[in-house]
Short mmCIF file of C-alpha atoms and ligand atoms in Angstrom, two decimals:
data_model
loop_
_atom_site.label_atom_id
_atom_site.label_comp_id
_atom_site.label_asym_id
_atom_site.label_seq_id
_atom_site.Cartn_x
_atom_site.Cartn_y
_atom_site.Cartn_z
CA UNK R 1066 82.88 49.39 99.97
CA UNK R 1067 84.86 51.74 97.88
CA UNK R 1068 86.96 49.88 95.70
CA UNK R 1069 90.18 51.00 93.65
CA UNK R 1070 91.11 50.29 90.65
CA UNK R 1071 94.35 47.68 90.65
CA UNK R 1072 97.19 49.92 88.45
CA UNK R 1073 100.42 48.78 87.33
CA UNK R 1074 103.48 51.51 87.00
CA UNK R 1075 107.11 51.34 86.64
CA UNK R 1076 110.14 53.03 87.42
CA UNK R 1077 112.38 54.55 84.70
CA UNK R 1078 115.64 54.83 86.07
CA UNK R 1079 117.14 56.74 83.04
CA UNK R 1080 114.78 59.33 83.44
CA UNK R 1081 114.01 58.82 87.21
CA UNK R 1082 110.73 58.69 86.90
CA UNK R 1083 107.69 56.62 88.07
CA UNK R 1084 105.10 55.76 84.85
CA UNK R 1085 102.12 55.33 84.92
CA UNK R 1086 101.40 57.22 87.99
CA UNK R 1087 99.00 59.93 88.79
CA UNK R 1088 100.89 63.14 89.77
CA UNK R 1089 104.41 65.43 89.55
CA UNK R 1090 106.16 68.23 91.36
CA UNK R 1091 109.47 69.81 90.99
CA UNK R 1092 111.57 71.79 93.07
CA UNK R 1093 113.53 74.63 92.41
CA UNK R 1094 116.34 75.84 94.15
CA UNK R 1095 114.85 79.16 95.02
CA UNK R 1096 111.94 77.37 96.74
CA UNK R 1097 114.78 75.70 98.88
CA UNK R 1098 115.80 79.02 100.21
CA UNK R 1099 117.11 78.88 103.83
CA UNK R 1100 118.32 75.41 103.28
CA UNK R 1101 122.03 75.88 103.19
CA UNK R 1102 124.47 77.38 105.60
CA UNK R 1103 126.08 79.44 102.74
CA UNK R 1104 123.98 81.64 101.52
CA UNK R 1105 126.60 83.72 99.06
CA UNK R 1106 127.09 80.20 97.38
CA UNK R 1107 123.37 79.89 97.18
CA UNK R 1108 122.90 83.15 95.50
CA UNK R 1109 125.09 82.40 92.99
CA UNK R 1110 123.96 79.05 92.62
CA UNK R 1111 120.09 80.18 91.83
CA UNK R 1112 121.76 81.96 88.60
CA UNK R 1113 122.95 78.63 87.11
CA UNK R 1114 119.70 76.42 88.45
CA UNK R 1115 117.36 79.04 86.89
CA UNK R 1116 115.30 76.64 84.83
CA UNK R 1117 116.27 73.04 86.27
CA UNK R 1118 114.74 71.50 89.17
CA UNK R 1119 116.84 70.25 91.61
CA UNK R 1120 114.37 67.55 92.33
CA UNK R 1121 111.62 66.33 90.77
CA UNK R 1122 109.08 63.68 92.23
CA UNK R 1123 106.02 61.53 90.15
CA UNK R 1124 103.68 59.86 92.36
CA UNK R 1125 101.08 57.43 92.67
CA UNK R 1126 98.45 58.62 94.80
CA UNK R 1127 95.36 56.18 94.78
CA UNK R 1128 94.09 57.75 97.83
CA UNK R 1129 94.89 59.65 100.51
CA UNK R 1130 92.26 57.16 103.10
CA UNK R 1131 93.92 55.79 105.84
CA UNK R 1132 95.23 52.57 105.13
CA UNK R 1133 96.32 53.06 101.49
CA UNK R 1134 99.73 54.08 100.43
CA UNK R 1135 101.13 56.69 98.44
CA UNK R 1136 104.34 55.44 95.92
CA UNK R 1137 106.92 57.62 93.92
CA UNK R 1138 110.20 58.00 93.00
CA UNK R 1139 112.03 61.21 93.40
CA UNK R 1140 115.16 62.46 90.77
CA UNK R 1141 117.89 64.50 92.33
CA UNK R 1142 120.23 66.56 90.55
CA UNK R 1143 123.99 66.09 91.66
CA UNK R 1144 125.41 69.58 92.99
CA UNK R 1145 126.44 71.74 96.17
CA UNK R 1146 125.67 74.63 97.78
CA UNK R 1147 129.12 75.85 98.98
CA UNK R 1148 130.77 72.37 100.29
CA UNK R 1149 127.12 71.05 101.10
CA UNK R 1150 125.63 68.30 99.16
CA UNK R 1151 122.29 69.14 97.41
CA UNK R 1152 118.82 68.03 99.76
CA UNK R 1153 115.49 67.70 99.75
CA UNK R 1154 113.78 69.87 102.02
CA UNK R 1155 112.70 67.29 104.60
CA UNK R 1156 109.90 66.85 107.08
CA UNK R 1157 107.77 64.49 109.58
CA UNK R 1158 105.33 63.16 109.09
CA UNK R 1159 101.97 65.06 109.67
CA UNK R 1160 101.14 61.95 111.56
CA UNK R 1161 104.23 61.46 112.90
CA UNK R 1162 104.06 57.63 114.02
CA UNK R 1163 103.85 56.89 109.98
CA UNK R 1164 106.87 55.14 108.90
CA UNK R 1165 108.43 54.99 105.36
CA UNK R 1166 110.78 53.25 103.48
CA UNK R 1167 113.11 54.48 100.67
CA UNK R 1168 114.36 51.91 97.83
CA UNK R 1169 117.62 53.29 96.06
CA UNK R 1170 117.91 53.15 91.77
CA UNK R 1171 120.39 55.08 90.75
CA UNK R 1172 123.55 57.44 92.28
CA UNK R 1173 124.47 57.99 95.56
CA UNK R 1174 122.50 59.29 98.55
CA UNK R 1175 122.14 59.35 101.82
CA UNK R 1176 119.28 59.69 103.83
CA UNK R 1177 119.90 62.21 107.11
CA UNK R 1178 117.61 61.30 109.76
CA UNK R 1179 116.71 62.91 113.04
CA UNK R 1180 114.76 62.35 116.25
CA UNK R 1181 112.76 64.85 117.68
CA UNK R 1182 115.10 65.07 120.73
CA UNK R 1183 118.03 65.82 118.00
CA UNK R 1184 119.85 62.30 117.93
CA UNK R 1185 121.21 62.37 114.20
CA UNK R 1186 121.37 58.92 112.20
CA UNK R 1187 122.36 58.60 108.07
CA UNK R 1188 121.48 55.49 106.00
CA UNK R 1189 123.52 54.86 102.77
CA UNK R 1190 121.04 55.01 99.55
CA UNK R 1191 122.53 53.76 96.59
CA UNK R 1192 121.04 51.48 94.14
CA UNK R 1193 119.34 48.38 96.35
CA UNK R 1194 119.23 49.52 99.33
CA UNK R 1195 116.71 49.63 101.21
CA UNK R 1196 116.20 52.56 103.95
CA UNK R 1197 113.50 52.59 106.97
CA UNK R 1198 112.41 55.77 108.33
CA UNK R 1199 110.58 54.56 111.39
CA UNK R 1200 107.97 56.30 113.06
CA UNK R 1201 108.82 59.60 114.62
CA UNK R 1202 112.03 60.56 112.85
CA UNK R 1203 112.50 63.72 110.48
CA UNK R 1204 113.91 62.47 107.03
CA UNK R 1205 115.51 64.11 104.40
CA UNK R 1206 118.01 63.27 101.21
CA UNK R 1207 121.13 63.93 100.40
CA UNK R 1208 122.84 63.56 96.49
CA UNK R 1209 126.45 62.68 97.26
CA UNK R 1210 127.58 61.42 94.09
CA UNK R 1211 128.57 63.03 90.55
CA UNK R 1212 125.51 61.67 88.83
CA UNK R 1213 121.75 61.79 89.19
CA UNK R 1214 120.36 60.03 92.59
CA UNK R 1215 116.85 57.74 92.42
CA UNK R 1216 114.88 56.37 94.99
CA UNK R 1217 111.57 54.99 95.09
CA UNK R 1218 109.40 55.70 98.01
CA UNK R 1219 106.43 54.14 99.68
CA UNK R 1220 104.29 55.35 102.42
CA UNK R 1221 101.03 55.65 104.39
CA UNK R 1222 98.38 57.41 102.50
CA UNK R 1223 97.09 59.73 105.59
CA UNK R 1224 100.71 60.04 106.50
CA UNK R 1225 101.40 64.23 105.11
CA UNK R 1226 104.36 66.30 105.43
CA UNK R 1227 105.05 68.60 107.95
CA UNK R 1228 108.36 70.91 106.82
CA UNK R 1229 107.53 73.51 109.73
CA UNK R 1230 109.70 71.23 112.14
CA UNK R 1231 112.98 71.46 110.28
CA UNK R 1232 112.38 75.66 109.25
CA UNK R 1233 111.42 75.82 113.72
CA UNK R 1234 114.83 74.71 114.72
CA UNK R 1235 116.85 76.53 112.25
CA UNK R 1236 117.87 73.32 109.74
CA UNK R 1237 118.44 69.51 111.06
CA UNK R 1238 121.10 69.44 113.83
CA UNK R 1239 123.94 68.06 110.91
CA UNK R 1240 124.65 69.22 107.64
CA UNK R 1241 126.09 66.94 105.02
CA UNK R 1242 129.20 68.21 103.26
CA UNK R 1243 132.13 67.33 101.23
CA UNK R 1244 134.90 66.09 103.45
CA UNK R 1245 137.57 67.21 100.77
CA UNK R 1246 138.77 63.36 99.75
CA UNK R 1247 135.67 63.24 97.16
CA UNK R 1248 133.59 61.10 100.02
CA UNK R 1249 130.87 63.25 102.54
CA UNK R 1250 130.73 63.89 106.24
CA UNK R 1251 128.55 65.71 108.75
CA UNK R 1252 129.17 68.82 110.35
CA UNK R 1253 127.56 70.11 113.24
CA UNK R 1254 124.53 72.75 112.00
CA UNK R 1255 125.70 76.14 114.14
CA UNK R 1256 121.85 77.51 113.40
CA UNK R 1257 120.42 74.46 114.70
CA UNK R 1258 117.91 75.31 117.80
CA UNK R 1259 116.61 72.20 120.32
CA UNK R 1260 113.37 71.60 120.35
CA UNK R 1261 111.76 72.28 123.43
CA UNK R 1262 109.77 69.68 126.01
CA UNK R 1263 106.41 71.05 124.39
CA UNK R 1264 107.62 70.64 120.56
CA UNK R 1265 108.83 67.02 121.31
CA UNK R 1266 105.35 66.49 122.83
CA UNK R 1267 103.33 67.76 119.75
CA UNK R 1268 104.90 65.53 118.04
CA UNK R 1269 103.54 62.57 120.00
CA UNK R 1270 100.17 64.52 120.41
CA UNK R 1271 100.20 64.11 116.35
CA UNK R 1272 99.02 60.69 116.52
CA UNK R 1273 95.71 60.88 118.28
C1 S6P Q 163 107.27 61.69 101.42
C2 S6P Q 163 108.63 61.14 101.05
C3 S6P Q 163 109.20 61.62 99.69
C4 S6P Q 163 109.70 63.03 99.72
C5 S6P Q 163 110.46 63.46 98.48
C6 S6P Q 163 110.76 64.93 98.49
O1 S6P Q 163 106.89 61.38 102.72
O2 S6P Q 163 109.54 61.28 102.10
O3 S6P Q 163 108.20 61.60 98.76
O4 S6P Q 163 108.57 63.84 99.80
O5 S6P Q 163 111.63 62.71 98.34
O6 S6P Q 163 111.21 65.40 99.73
P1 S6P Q 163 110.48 66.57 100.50
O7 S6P Q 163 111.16 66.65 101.83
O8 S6P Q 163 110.63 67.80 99.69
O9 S6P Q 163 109.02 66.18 100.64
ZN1 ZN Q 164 108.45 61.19 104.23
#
């Protein structure tokens, strides 16, 4: 028997960050290229996001054995692209049947979810609330507020990412925007491409 180490960490919510954890990425906006419908606005938005990530995760990563989990908390930037609200990139899971779940800090998100068939769901993600991603749905985030938006997340070790299945069918089939009254709303996605009857099943096929 392999046995871990028991660790203790902590979420700063002023600087949305996880201590006491093991690792850190950040994402810049030109990695997120492809992501927005308005790709004028985008250009001109790489010019002002030159040195800032839009988001920024630190993570506790024990493991990556099946049956341990994998914590963090990720720190969004407020902004737009255009009317769109800024995202993470999204994904799967690898293994899709792993399930997640998303505990708000700070701001306002909302989490865009979507099934592999293309039925669209949000969850609110504010500070205290909790959001599931059950098995089998793509997940990403959205920062609809004016201020910085922190989550914690916590999920399956063995779980992975796959971002292939979002950049395959052209975006998520709804795009969060500005609806103009300072709230958000979703608009259909006019690049967004089905997935076929053999996608849906690879999905599935993920598990075993
Ligand atoms: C991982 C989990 C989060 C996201 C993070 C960044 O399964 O959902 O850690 O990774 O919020 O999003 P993304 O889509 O760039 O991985
Ligand atoms: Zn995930």
């Amino acid at each position: 028997m392999d046995l871990i180490e028991p660790v203790s960490c902590s979420v700063d919510v002023e600087a949305g960050e996880l201590r006491g954890g093991s690792g850190r990425y950040r994402k810049m906006l030109r990695e997120l290229a492809g992501l927005y419908a308005d790709e004028d606005a985008f250009a001109r938005a790489l010019a002002h996001f030159v040195d800032q990530p839009v988001y920024e995760v630190t993570d506790l990563r024990p493991s990556i054995a099946n049956g341990d989990v994998i914590t963090g908390v990720t720190r969004m930037l407020p902004g737009k692209i255009g009317d769109e609200y800024f995202l993470t990139r999204g994904h799967i899971h690898a293994i899709a049947d792993r399930s997640e779940i998303y505990y708000g800090h700070a701001g306002e998100g909302v989490m865009l979810l979507e099934s592999p068939a293309g039925e669209i769901r949000t969850l609110p993600l504010g500070p205290r609330d909790i959001a599931y991603v059950p098995p089998f749905w793509i997940h990403r985030t959205a920062n609809v507020g004016s201020t910085e938006l922190v989550f914690l997340f916590v999920y399956p070790a063995d779980a992975g990412q796959d971002y292939g299945i979002i950049e395959r069918s052209g975006g998520m089939r709804s795009r969060i925007v500005d609806d103009g009254r300072g709230g958000w709303e979703l608009r259909d996605n006019a690049s967004y491409v089905r997935r076929s009857k053999a996608d849906i099943d690879a999905v599935e096929a993920s598990c075993h």
